[in-house]
């Protein structure tokens, strides 16, 4: 289990100057007259562990933990406390042999938390210490009168106190949280099942519409393919007809040209015959005279 090795205070309650307390293995006792700050040390431990209750810290306001001044000292603007814990056995889930948890408070109302010198959130500190059962709500600091009060508890209350000290309460809390999450998950599952039941007819209707649309699209594709094929065949037939017509026109033009040539030859022969006829007539008239 983790062990407290060191407590550092500066400006916390009555500890105006930087103060360091070293705790050796085993039992350590802090002694001193009334008003020397023994209870303030316990308050500092609670405070660093994340205690938020002014009553538990014996203060009225959050900034009451800051040194308020004296006849010889001015009030300070910040309170700081840090705990150094021995973590050689890995009690806390962090890869450090020593863990320093620090907290600062300013009169402006701001506060800071530190883990090994790095700034952290209160949630980070609570989660880290909670894994080692060292949180502010654990039985880490037993105040005056707590033992007497525990002895006067009823058996059931005393059992709860022992379970809390043994860490059973934390397990019960986790179990209850898990049970609550399971209940919420089952409720969500039931709602989802109801929603699926409501949507199933719509899904079937949409599936049928999609199938009809797909069939329509398929028929449309086929129709367009048939129209395209028909146009292609008609185009090929028209081109064939046009080619045949062109061939026939060319043959007709050739025949017409031959006819014209024959006609020209016949006309030339007729002209030659006429010329011979008129020449013979001229010769005959000349002989008669």
Coordinates of C-alpha atoms in Angstrom, one line a residue, residues 8-272:
X8 CA 5.2 20.4 2.3
X9 CA 3.2 23.5 3.3
X10 CA 3.6 27.1 2.4
X11 CA 1.0 29.7 3.2
X12 CA -1.5 27.1 4.3
X13 CA -3.4 28.3 7.4
X14 CA -0.9 28.9 10.2
X15 CA 2.1 27.7 8.1
X16 CA 3.2 31.0 6.6
X17 CA 6.8 29.9 5.9
X18 CA 7.8 26.9 3.7
X19 CA 7.6 23.9 6.0
X20 CA 8.6 20.3 5.3
X21 CA 7.6 17.2 7.3
X22 CA 9.3 13.9 6.7
X23 CA 7.5 10.6 7.6
X24 CA 9.6 7.5 8.1
X25 CA 8.3 3.9 7.7
X26 CA 6.3 2.8 10.6
X27 CA 4.3 4.9 13.1
X28 CA 5.0 8.6 13.2
X29 CA 3.7 10.9 15.9
X30 CA 3.4 14.7 15.6
X31 CA 3.3 16.4 19.0
X32 CA 3.1 20.0 20.1
X33 CA 1.0 22.4 22.2
X34 CA -2.4 23.5 21.3
X35 CA -2.4 25.9 18.4
X36 CA 0.9 24.7 17.0
X37 CA -0.7 23.5 13.8
X38 CA -1.2 19.8 14.3
X39 CA -4.8 19.8 13.1
X40 CA -3.8 22.1 10.3
X41 CA -1.5 19.4 9.0
X42 CA -4.4 16.9 8.9
X43 CA -6.5 19.6 7.1
X44 CA -3.7 20.0 4.6
X45 CA -3.7 16.3 3.9
X46 CA -7.5 16.3 3.4
X47 CA -7.2 19.5 1.2
X48 CA -4.5 18.0 -1.1
X49 CA -6.5 14.8 -1.5
X50 CA -9.3 16.9 -3.0
X51 CA -11.5 17.7 0.0
X52 CA -14.0 20.5 -1.1
X53 CA -16.1 20.8 2.1
X54 CA -15.3 23.9 4.1
X55 CA -16.7 22.2 7.2
X56 CA -14.3 19.3 6.9
X57 CA -11.5 21.7 6.5
X58 CA -12.7 23.8 9.4
X59 CA -13.1 26.9 7.3
X60 CA -15.9 29.3 6.4
X61 CA -14.7 30.1 2.9
X62 CA -12.4 28.5 0.3
X63 CA -9.7 31.2 0.7
X64 CA -9.6 30.7 4.5
X65 CA -6.9 28.1 3.9
X66 CA -4.6 30.9 2.9
X67 CA -2.5 32.4 5.7
X68 CA -4.5 35.4 6.9
X69 CA -1.6 37.4 8.5
X70 CA -0.7 38.2 12.1
X71 CA 0.7 41.0 14.1
X72 CA 4.1 40.6 12.5
X73 CA 3.2 39.0 9.1
X74 CA 1.2 40.2 6.2
X75 CA -1.5 38.0 4.7
X76 CA -0.3 35.9 1.8
X77 CA -2.0 35.6 -1.6
X78 CA -1.5 31.9 -2.1
X79 CA -1.6 28.6 -0.1
X80 CA 0.2 25.6 -1.3
X81 CA 0.5 22.0 0.0
X82 CA 1.9 18.8 -1.5
X83 CA 2.0 15.2 -0.5
X84 CA 4.8 12.8 -1.6
X85 CA 3.6 9.2 -1.6
X86 CA 5.8 6.1 -1.9
X87 CA 4.5 4.2 -4.9
X88 CA 7.3 1.6 -5.2
X89 CA 4.8 -1.3 -5.0
X90 CA 2.6 0.3 -7.8
X91 CA -0.3 0.8 -5.5
X92 CA -1.3 3.9 -7.6
X93 CA -1.8 3.3 -11.3
X94 CA 1.1 5.6 -12.4
X95 CA 4.6 4.7 -13.6
X96 CA 6.5 6.5 -10.9
X97 CA 8.1 5.2 -7.7
X98 CA 7.1 8.4 -6.0
X99 CA 4.0 10.5 -6.6
X100 CA 3.7 14.1 -5.6
X101 CA 0.2 15.5 -5.4
X102 CA 0.0 19.3 -5.0
X103 CA -2.7 21.9 -4.6
X104 CA -2.6 25.6 -4.7
X105 CA -5.3 28.2 -3.9
X106 CA -5.3 31.9 -4.7
X107 CA -7.3 34.7 -3.1
X108 CA -8.8 35.4 -6.6
X109 CA -10.7 32.1 -6.2
X110 CA -8.6 30.2 -8.6
X111 CA -7.0 26.8 -7.7
X112 CA -4.5 24.5 -9.2
X113 CA -3.7 20.8 -8.9
X114 CA -0.4 19.2 -9.8
X115 CA 0.7 15.6 -10.2
X116 CA 4.5 15.3 -10.1
X117 CA 4.9 19.0 -10.9
X118 CA 2.6 19.0 -13.9
X119 CA -0.7 20.8 -13.9
X120 CA -3.7 18.5 -13.6
X121 CA -7.5 18.6 -13.2
X122 CA -9.3 17.8 -10.0
X123 CA -10.8 14.9 -11.8
X124 CA -7.4 13.5 -12.6
X125 CA -6.3 13.7 -9.0
X126 CA -9.6 12.1 -7.7
X127 CA -9.3 9.3 -10.3
X128 CA -5.7 8.6 -9.5
X129 CA -6.2 8.6 -5.7
X130 CA -9.5 6.7 -6.0
X131 CA -7.8 3.8 -7.7
X132 CA -5.6 3.5 -4.6
X133 CA -8.5 4.2 -2.1
X134 CA -6.7 7.4 -1.0
X135 CA -9.4 9.9 -2.0
X136 CA -10.9 12.5 0.2
X137 CA -13.9 10.4 0.8
X138 CA -11.9 7.4 2.0
X139 CA -10.9 6.7 5.6
X140 CA -7.4 8.1 5.0
X141 CA -7.7 10.8 7.7
X142 CA -9.4 9.8 10.9
X143 CA -10.4 12.9 12.8
X144 CA -10.8 13.4 16.5
X145 CA -13.8 11.6 17.9
X146 CA -14.2 9.4 14.8
X147 CA -13.1 6.2 16.6
X148 CA -15.5 6.9 19.6
X149 CA -18.3 7.6 17.1
X150 CA -17.5 4.4 15.2
X151 CA -17.8 2.4 18.5
X152 CA -21.2 3.8 19.2
X153 CA -22.6 2.9 15.7
X154 CA -25.2 0.3 15.2
X155 CA -23.9 -3.1 13.9
X156 CA -25.2 -2.4 10.4
X157 CA -23.6 1.1 10.3
X158 CA -20.4 -0.3 11.7
X159 CA -20.3 -3.0 9.0
X160 CA -20.7 -0.3 6.4
X161 CA -17.8 1.6 8.0
X162 CA -15.6 -1.5 7.8
X163 CA -16.6 -2.2 4.3
X164 CA -15.7 1.3 3.3
X165 CA -12.3 1.0 5.0
X166 CA -11.7 -2.4 3.2
X167 CA -12.6 -0.9 -0.1
X168 CA -15.7 -3.0 -0.4
X169 CA -17.9 0.2 -0.7
X170 CA -15.9 1.3 -3.7
X171 CA -16.6 -2.0 -5.4
X172 CA -20.2 -1.8 -4.5
X173 CA -20.4 1.7 -6.0
X174 CA -18.8 0.4 -9.2
X175 CA -21.2 -2.6 -9.2
X176 CA -24.1 -0.2 -8.8
X177 CA -22.8 2.0 -11.5
X178 CA -22.3 -1.0 -13.8
X179 CA -25.8 -2.2 -12.9
X180 CA -27.2 1.3 -13.7
X181 CA -25.4 1.3 -17.0
X182 CA -26.7 -2.2 -17.8
X183 CA -30.3 -1.1 -17.0
X184 CA -29.9 2.0 -19.2
X185 CA -28.5 -0.2 -22.0
X186 CA -31.4 -2.6 -21.7
X187 CA -33.9 0.3 -21.8
X188 CA -32.1 1.6 -24.8
X189 CA -32.2 -1.8 -26.4
X190 CA -35.9 -2.1 -25.7
X191 CA -36.5 1.3 -27.3
X192 CA -34.4 0.3 -30.3
X193 CA -36.4 -2.9 -30.6
X194 CA -39.7 -1.0 -30.5
X195 CA -38.3 1.5 -33.1
X196 CA -37.2 -1.3 -35.3
X197 CA -40.7 -2.9 -35.1
X198 CA -42.2 0.5 -36.1
X199 CA -39.8 1.0 -39.0
X200 CA -40.0 -2.6 -40.3
X201 CA -43.1 -2.0 -42.4
X202 CA -41.6 1.1 -43.8
X203 CA -38.4 -0.8 -44.6
X204 CA -40.4 -3.5 -46.5
X205 CA -42.3 -0.8 -48.4
X206 CA -39.1 1.0 -49.3
X207 CA -37.5 -2.3 -50.3
X208 CA -40.4 -3.0 -52.7
X209 CA -40.2 0.5 -54.1
X210 CA -36.5 0.0 -54.6
X211 CA -37.1 -3.3 -56.3
X212 CA -39.8 -1.8 -58.6
X213 CA -37.5 1.1 -59.4
X214 CA -34.7 -1.3 -60.2
X215 CA -37.0 -3.3 -62.5
X216 CA -38.1 -0.1 -64.1
X217 CA -34.5 1.0 -64.6
X218 CA -33.7 -2.5 -66.0
X219 CA -36.6 -2.3 -68.5
X220 CA -35.6 1.2 -69.4
X221 CA -32.1 0.1 -70.1
X222 CA -33.4 -2.8 -72.3
X223 CA -35.8 -0.5 -74.1
X224 CA -33.1 2.0 -74.8
X225 CA -30.9 -0.8 -76.1
X226 CA -33.7 -2.1 -78.4
X227 CA -34.4 1.4 -79.7
X228 CA -30.7 2.0 -80.3
X229 CA -30.4 -1.4 -82.1
X230 CA -33.5 -0.6 -84.2
X231 CA -32.1 2.8 -85.2
X232 CA -28.8 1.1 -86.0
X233 CA -30.4 -1.5 -88.3
X234 CA -32.5 1.2 -90.0
X235 CA -29.4 3.3 -90.5
X236 CA -27.6 0.4 -92.0
X237 CA -30.6 -0.4 -94.3
X238 CA -30.8 3.2 -95.4
X239 CA -27.1 3.3 -96.1
X240 CA -27.4 0.1 -98.2
X241 CA -30.4 1.5 -100.1
X242 CA -28.5 4.8 -100.7
X243 CA -25.5 2.8 -101.9
X244 CA -27.7 0.8 -104.3
X245 CA -29.4 4.0 -105.6
X246 CA -26.0 5.6 -106.1
X247 CA -24.8 2.5 -108.1
X248 CA -28.0 2.6 -110.2
X249 CA -27.7 6.3 -110.8
X250 CA -24.0 5.8 -111.9
X251 CA -25.1 3.1 -114.3
X252 CA -27.9 5.3 -115.7
X253 CA -25.5 8.1 -116.2
X254 CA -23.1 5.8 -118.0
X255 CA -26.0 4.5 -120.3
X256 CA -27.1 8.1 -120.9
X257 CA -23.6 9.1 -121.9
X258 CA -23.4 6.1 -124.3
X259 CA -26.8 7.0 -125.8
X260 CA -25.7 10.6 -126.2
X261 CA -22.5 9.4 -127.9
X262 CA -24.5 7.2 -130.3
X263 CA -26.9 10.0 -131.0
X264 CA -24.1 12.3 -131.8
X265 CA -22.6 9.7 -134.2
X266 CA -25.9 9.2 -135.9
X267 CA -26.4 12.9 -136.4
X268 CA -22.9 13.1 -137.8
X269 CA -23.7 10.3 -140.3
X270 CA -26.9 11.9 -141.3
X271 CA -25.1 15.2 -141.9
X272 CA -22.5 13.4 -144.0

